[in-house]
Amino acid sequence: MPYLTCNAESAIATCDPHSLKKKKKPKSPAQAQPVRHFAYSDILDATNNFSADTFLGKGSHGTVYKAAFHGGALVAAVKITKPKTSNEIEILSHLKKNPRLVNLIGFCNDQTQTNNINNNKLIVVEYMPNGSLHELLHSTKKPVRPPSWTARVRFAVQVAKAVRLLHSSEPPVIHRDIKSSNVLIDEKWNARLGDFGLAVRGHVADSRVPPAGTLGYLDPCYLAPGDLSSKSDVFSFGVLLLEIASGRHALDVRHSPPSVLDWAVPLVRRGEFKEICDPRIGAPPDMAAFRRMAVLAARCVRSTPERRPSMVEVLECLTAVRKCFRAPVMWKRIKRRVEIARGDLFHDWDRSEEVVRVVKLGSSSSRRNGKVSSVSGVEYEGGHANPAVRSRSVGSGSGLVGFGFKNRKGKVRLKRSRSMGSPVPLRW
């Protein structure tokens, strides 16, 4: 009994105060919005009757158009699927929405229309404004620059996350068509895996679907329905990884051998890793990390599926490689700041030893009248630095001449000097 009535004017609460706390609402198991059903007339209006202006591309599993619903409030991509690959709606509707996938928004299955185009199912998915990874890697347009090493490794990590998500879902999903043209780039320049027209959901041991895929990416061990496994996606991802590293098409008759797989794997075995690098952007900032990535790609395309790594292992390796690739870029930015800060004072010094690293500063008692009387452990090392600017006051120091230090909010900076003689070369 929550309340005990004493009289008409007062009441005593007898309930447990802890029971007054609001209970948290249980999270929905899917954590996804329901799939919307679009009227065919709405899709016609959104795509301007499937005009050429809204045409985005045509693949092996359907044709894609750009659609603007509700006056542009919702911009999406409408895909006209082929009858034999209409399971894409079922696959995507059972997957949680994820930033690494091109997620499903809705579909159209209005059979009342007489237009021939409506004989096939229409699916509405998220719109990716920056094209595909294939276009970024192989575009011949002059203003378009090939992706940097940092961007390429980031794309590889993001695709690996998408494939791992599919393989770890319950039941697992095998994509069967991992390739650069099915990796789309969103508005934030992140990679997403799309086109699930050939995907298979469920236990592959009972699968009756015939082998399918794209030449150049297709696992040679996948010759019968019973041969399908998650390692088939690992093989395709390995080919994609070699394509990202080299900038070559997975299959290109202009080269000999035409397959990037037959060309790159022997180079990996011989240790000629620089020959694999895309010549348009040169060698990566960390060759040791690049070697790990190249060896990983060679492991993914092994002829024996059991010897190939899982996507969990692939993602762990690529994540470590990405950390190594990001570090030199960070130090390069700091190095540039130091170059701007020091001006013409350092123009005669060795350019390879450009960045200052403060190891240990003198005690606060060594500062006299705003000057630093002793500074120990200051050295120059290529690629490691704290941002530096010139000093206002000059004292003397061990290992460094002509600099004073000033501490602001825990940061050590070099300030410009009012009186500075000729620069004295540092010795270290």
XYZ file of C-alpha atoms in Angstrom:
428
model
C 0.000 0.000 0.000
C 1.790 3.163 -1.175
C 0.015 5.654 1.159
C -1.456 5.531 4.684
C -4.225 8.053 5.140
C -4.241 9.823 8.556
C -6.916 12.395 7.928
C -8.433 14.349 5.156
C -5.669 16.945 5.172
C -2.445 14.939 5.426
C -0.904 11.652 4.307
C 2.238 9.713 5.192
C 4.268 8.089 2.452
C 5.095 4.502 3.286
C 6.478 3.355 -0.042
C 10.141 2.547 -0.634
C 11.936 5.721 -1.874
C 14.115 3.633 -4.183
C 11.025 2.546 -6.069
C 10.443 6.145 -7.121
C 13.389 6.027 -9.503
C 12.402 5.848 -13.110
C 13.130 2.559 -14.734
C 15.228 2.675 -17.847
C 13.403 1.725 -20.980
C 14.822 -1.429 -22.532
C 16.689 -0.854 -25.744
C 15.115 -2.245 -28.824
C 16.951 -5.316 -30.027
C 17.288 -4.107 -33.600
C 18.048 -0.451 -32.782
C 16.991 0.412 -36.287
C 14.163 2.341 -37.869
C 11.490 0.301 -39.630
C 11.863 -0.108 -43.358
C 9.660 2.348 -45.207
C 7.409 1.508 -48.118
C 7.485 4.101 -50.902
C 4.728 4.583 -53.419
C 5.813 4.238 -57.007
C 4.453 7.682 -57.816
C 6.634 9.215 -55.092
C 9.726 7.558 -56.559
C 8.831 8.854 -60.010
C 8.589 12.387 -58.647
C 11.828 12.037 -56.649
C 13.800 10.795 -59.662
C 12.095 13.069 -62.200
C 10.719 9.988 -63.997
C 14.157 8.337 -63.905
C 15.644 11.071 -66.050
C 19.220 11.087 -67.281
C 20.044 13.936 -64.902
C 19.423 11.664 -61.920
C 21.291 8.659 -63.317
C 24.172 7.619 -61.032
C 25.435 4.408 -62.559
C 24.743 0.886 -63.700
C 26.201 -2.210 -62.117
C 25.924 -5.940 -62.549
C 22.963 -6.092 -60.169
C 20.926 -3.035 -61.103
C 20.706 0.613 -62.137
C 20.940 3.445 -59.604
C 19.313 6.893 -59.674
C 19.501 9.856 -57.331
C 16.213 10.714 -55.654
C 15.105 13.790 -53.705
C 12.011 13.132 -51.584
C 9.834 15.758 -49.884
C 11.379 18.660 -51.752
C 14.943 17.604 -51.034
C 14.464 16.892 -47.321
C 15.543 13.307 -47.983
C 18.188 12.612 -50.618
C 18.634 8.936 -51.360
C 19.614 6.507 -54.083
C 17.001 4.361 -55.813
C 18.216 1.068 -57.198
C 16.269 -0.918 -59.768
C 17.202 -4.474 -58.884
C 17.117 -7.454 -61.185
C 14.619 -10.209 -60.356
C 17.339 -12.765 -59.598
C 19.057 -10.453 -57.112
C 15.998 -9.153 -55.264
C 17.179 -10.676 -51.962
C 19.049 -7.449 -51.228
C 16.005 -6.085 -49.388
C 15.864 -9.128 -47.136
C 19.606 -8.979 -46.386
C 19.674 -5.269 -45.541
C 16.440 -5.297 -43.544
C 17.926 -7.836 -41.116
C 21.162 -5.887 -40.590
C 21.492 -3.155 -37.993
C 22.192 0.263 -39.391
C 25.912 0.864 -39.326
C 28.124 3.758 -40.506
C 30.294 1.292 -42.441
C 27.407 0.048 -44.609
C 25.194 1.660 -47.227
C 22.019 1.216 -45.200
C 18.519 0.485 -46.436
C 15.886 3.236 -46.148
C 12.905 1.598 -47.847
C 11.578 -0.175 -50.906
C 8.802 -0.069 -53.486
C 6.804 -3.051 -54.619
C 3.711 -1.437 -56.099
C 2.385 -3.946 -58.613
C -0.518 -1.725 -59.688
C 1.690 0.234 -62.077
C 1.883 -0.841 -65.692
C 5.344 0.542 -66.344
C 7.824 -2.159 -67.286
C 10.358 -0.743 -64.865
C 8.136 -1.767 -61.981
C 8.430 -5.459 -62.795
C 11.609 -5.317 -60.740
C 11.766 -4.303 -57.109
C 12.981 -0.822 -56.250
C 15.069 -0.286 -53.141
C 15.910 3.053 -51.554
C 19.303 3.282 -49.839
C 21.495 6.040 -48.429
C 23.023 8.397 -50.973
C 26.817 8.524 -51.153
C 27.825 11.868 -52.718
C 31.530 11.180 -53.342
C 31.310 8.230 -55.677
C 33.141 4.956 -55.272
C 36.617 3.910 -54.208
C 37.182 2.641 -57.742
C 36.696 6.151 -59.096
C 39.089 7.640 -56.541
C 41.823 5.099 -57.261
C 41.582 4.989 -61.041
C 40.190 8.346 -62.130
C 42.135 9.913 -65.008
C 40.714 13.407 -64.528
C 43.455 15.964 -63.957
C 41.900 17.877 -61.025
C 41.300 14.618 -59.152
C 44.305 13.596 -57.100
C 44.826 9.980 -56.090
C 44.159 9.309 -52.393
C 47.059 9.711 -49.983
C 48.489 6.796 -48.029
C 46.674 7.913 -44.905
C 43.341 7.938 -46.755
C 44.005 4.561 -48.378
C 44.750 2.847 -45.100
C 41.697 4.489 -43.542
C 39.518 3.152 -46.373
C 41.002 -0.328 -45.932
C 40.264 -0.293 -42.189
C 36.698 0.875 -42.755
C 35.969 -1.806 -45.351
C 37.482 -4.423 -43.037
C 35.117 -3.259 -40.293
C 32.174 -3.641 -42.653
C 33.128 -7.192 -43.666
C 33.803 -8.187 -40.064
C 30.356 -6.854 -39.134
C 28.742 -9.063 -41.783
C 30.650 -12.173 -40.743
C 29.906 -11.651 -37.038
C 26.170 -11.050 -37.456
C 23.670 -13.708 -36.467
C 23.182 -15.460 -38.790
C 26.348 -14.483 -40.678
C 26.247 -12.724 -44.032
C 28.732 -13.374 -46.846
C 28.920 -10.491 -49.299
C 30.386 -12.453 -52.265
C 31.154 -9.298 -54.283
C 33.711 -7.221 -52.401
C 35.402 -4.867 -54.871
C 36.398 -1.228 -55.164
C 33.301 -0.231 -57.171
C 31.082 -1.529 -54.342
C 32.917 0.590 -51.754
C 31.192 3.975 -51.719
C 32.402 7.224 -50.139
C 29.991 9.240 -48.000
C 29.809 12.985 -47.360
C 32.536 12.782 -44.690
C 34.909 10.897 -47.014
C 34.497 7.617 -45.176
C 34.189 4.268 -46.923
C 31.007 2.199 -46.826
C 30.335 -1.237 -48.243
C 27.284 -1.496 -50.483
C 25.559 -3.576 -53.175
C 24.296 -6.722 -51.454
C 22.784 -8.202 -54.608
C 24.866 -11.390 -54.331
C 24.993 -11.594 -50.549
C 24.045 -14.835 -48.813
C 22.560 -14.893 -45.325
C 22.499 -17.931 -43.079
C 24.496 -21.109 -42.775
C 26.456 -21.506 -45.984
C 26.688 -25.281 -45.621
C 23.055 -25.505 -46.722
C 23.441 -22.881 -49.442
C 22.140 -23.798 -52.898
C 23.179 -20.625 -54.699
C 25.584 -21.116 -57.613
C 29.042 -19.522 -57.482
C 29.051 -15.849 -58.415
C 31.262 -12.799 -58.140
C 33.485 -10.498 -60.180
C 36.478 -11.696 -62.176
C 39.708 -10.571 -60.604
C 38.201 -10.671 -57.109
C 36.572 -14.117 -57.227
C 38.031 -16.819 -55.009
C 39.375 -19.633 -57.265
C 38.454 -22.154 -54.558
C 34.790 -21.186 -54.850
C 33.761 -23.629 -57.574
C 30.605 -25.121 -56.079
C 27.874 -23.990 -53.634
C 29.435 -26.099 -50.905
C 32.767 -24.257 -51.266
C 31.337 -20.924 -50.116
C 32.641 -19.655 -46.789
C 33.620 -16.423 -45.084
C 37.155 -16.984 -46.394
C 35.808 -16.252 -49.890
C 35.212 -12.671 -48.756
C 38.696 -12.635 -47.207
C 40.189 -13.508 -50.599
C 38.278 -10.703 -52.331
C 39.345 -8.271 -49.615
C 42.990 -9.278 -50.141
C 42.718 -8.401 -53.836
C 41.099 -5.076 -52.885
C 43.967 -4.394 -50.473
C 46.529 -4.944 -53.253
C 44.494 -2.645 -55.497
C 44.508 0.067 -52.828
C 48.260 -0.253 -52.294
C 49.311 -0.342 -55.952
C 46.675 1.762 -57.686
C 46.313 -0.952 -60.324
C 43.049 -2.489 -61.443
C 42.265 -5.935 -60.115
C 42.274 -7.130 -63.710
C 43.898 -5.021 -66.428
C 44.885 -6.420 -69.831
C 47.228 -3.463 -70.390
C 49.661 -5.056 -67.938
C 51.419 -8.372 -67.893
C 50.345 -10.279 -65.948
C 46.902 -8.645 -66.096
C 45.911 -9.748 -62.599
C 47.142 -7.566 -59.740
C 47.257 -10.747 -57.697
C 49.672 -12.553 -60.034
C 51.834 -9.425 -60.250
C 52.000 -8.351 -56.597
C 52.287 -11.617 -54.671
C 55.657 -12.601 -56.267
C 56.971 -9.138 -55.373
C 55.905 -9.671 -51.766
C 57.700 -13.016 -51.674
C 60.893 -11.429 -53.001
C 60.638 -8.543 -50.555
C 60.362 -5.898 -53.304
C 57.722 -3.883 -51.503
C 58.545 -0.517 -53.073
C 57.653 -1.944 -56.484
C 54.091 -2.447 -55.257
C 53.575 1.159 -54.129
C 51.435 3.367 -56.336
C 54.016 5.410 -58.322
C 51.672 8.414 -58.449
C 52.129 9.095 -54.728
C 55.486 7.444 -54.082
C 56.609 5.380 -51.136
C 54.539 5.518 -47.923
C 55.844 7.344 -44.835
C 56.412 4.092 -42.959
C 57.745 1.252 -45.106
C 57.747 -1.180 -42.184
C 54.005 -0.685 -41.774
C 53.485 -0.967 -45.517
C 55.317 -4.295 -45.517
C 52.886 -5.558 -42.895
C 49.961 -4.496 -45.050
C 51.400 -6.134 -48.176
C 52.153 -9.384 -46.348
C 48.623 -9.338 -44.919
C 47.180 -9.018 -48.428
C 49.303 -11.966 -49.586
C 48.003 -14.038 -46.664
C 44.398 -13.181 -47.560
C 44.781 -14.566 -51.103
C 46.384 -17.872 -50.161
C 45.247 -20.802 -52.266
C 44.121 -22.738 -49.194
C 41.120 -21.076 -47.509
C 41.982 -22.530 -44.103
C 45.322 -20.702 -44.111
C 43.747 -17.317 -44.718
C 43.236 -15.033 -41.709
C 39.812 -14.177 -40.365
C 38.451 -10.664 -40.753
C 38.992 -10.116 -37.022
C 42.720 -10.717 -37.504
C 42.734 -8.628 -40.682
C 41.159 -5.688 -38.873
C 43.608 -5.906 -35.965
C 46.590 -5.819 -38.325
C 45.241 -2.933 -40.410
C 44.408 -0.923 -37.291
C 48.043 -1.215 -36.176
C 49.222 -0.215 -39.648
C 46.963 2.822 -39.611
C 48.456 4.024 -36.326
C 51.944 3.809 -37.838
C 50.839 5.729 -40.929
C 49.204 8.515 -38.925
C 52.232 9.199 -36.710
C 54.594 10.506 -39.457
C 51.851 12.772 -40.775
C 51.358 14.290 -37.319
C 55.075 14.936 -36.923
C 55.239 16.386 -40.423
C 52.641 18.995 -39.449
C 54.599 19.889 -36.315
C 57.760 20.068 -38.395
C 56.076 22.534 -40.720
C 55.068 24.709 -37.759
C 58.654 24.765 -36.550
C 59.873 25.783 -40.002
C 57.449 28.687 -40.082
C 58.280 29.715 -36.521
C 62.038 29.797 -36.822
C 62.106 31.885 -40.024
C 65.497 32.731 -41.508
C 67.355 31.903 -38.285
C 67.732 28.262 -39.228
C 68.208 28.529 -42.992
C 71.858 27.454 -42.874
C 71.312 24.412 -40.711
C 70.799 20.836 -41.728
C 67.239 20.478 -43.015
C 67.038 16.853 -41.967
C 67.397 17.793 -38.299
C 64.599 20.307 -38.122
C 62.437 19.528 -35.163
C 63.241 20.341 -31.570
C 62.399 18.020 -28.700
C 62.547 19.237 -25.111
C 63.619 16.344 -22.912
C 64.312 18.082 -19.633
C 64.168 21.683 -18.568
C 66.181 23.373 -15.888
C 64.633 24.140 -12.521
C 62.526 27.242 -12.025
C 65.240 28.703 -9.799
C 67.559 28.874 -12.791
C 65.423 31.594 -14.379
C 66.863 35.044 -13.754
C 65.190 38.239 -14.890
C 63.128 36.431 -17.475
C 66.182 34.625 -18.846
C 67.075 30.988 -18.778
C 70.506 30.390 -17.382
C 70.604 26.656 -17.940
C 68.636 24.326 -20.131
C 69.616 20.685 -20.214
C 68.672 17.898 -22.512
C 67.444 19.914 -25.486
C 68.169 18.319 -28.820
C 67.081 18.241 -32.415
C 65.565 15.104 -33.829
C 63.963 14.683 -37.236
C 60.253 14.123 -36.867
C 59.734 14.804 -33.119
C 58.897 18.196 -31.729
C 56.903 20.554 -29.630
C 55.606 23.605 -31.515
C 58.189 26.371 -31.283
C 58.341 30.124 -31.847
C 61.143 32.614 -31.278
C 62.252 33.924 -27.910
C 62.194 37.404 -26.424
C 65.056 36.839 -24.025
C 68.329 35.057 -24.556
C 70.525 33.393 -22.001
C 72.847 30.515 -22.302
C 72.214 26.813 -22.223
C 73.923 23.488 -22.579
C 73.311 22.082 -26.010
C 71.294 25.114 -27.146
C 72.502 28.665 -27.797
C 70.366 31.740 -28.368
C 67.058 30.542 -26.945
C 64.909 31.299 -23.921
C 61.895 29.391 -22.672
C 58.567 30.578 -21.422
C 55.951 28.290 -19.890
C 52.296 29.033 -20.623
C 49.629 26.694 -19.357
C 52.055 23.838 -19.039
C 53.341 24.182 -22.584
C 56.956 24.953 -23.327
C 57.466 27.368 -26.186
C 60.461 29.113 -27.667
C 60.076 32.904 -27.877
C 61.752 35.445 -30.110
C 64.849 37.233 -28.822
C 65.235 40.995 -28.672
C 68.999 40.797 -28.971
C 70.410 38.003 -31.042
C 73.885 37.626 -32.408
C 74.843 35.478 -35.331
C 73.405 32.007 -35.053
C 75.756 29.484 -33.531
C 75.476 25.979 -34.992
C 74.233 23.358 -32.582
C 76.259 20.227 -31.980
C 74.545 16.991 -31.094
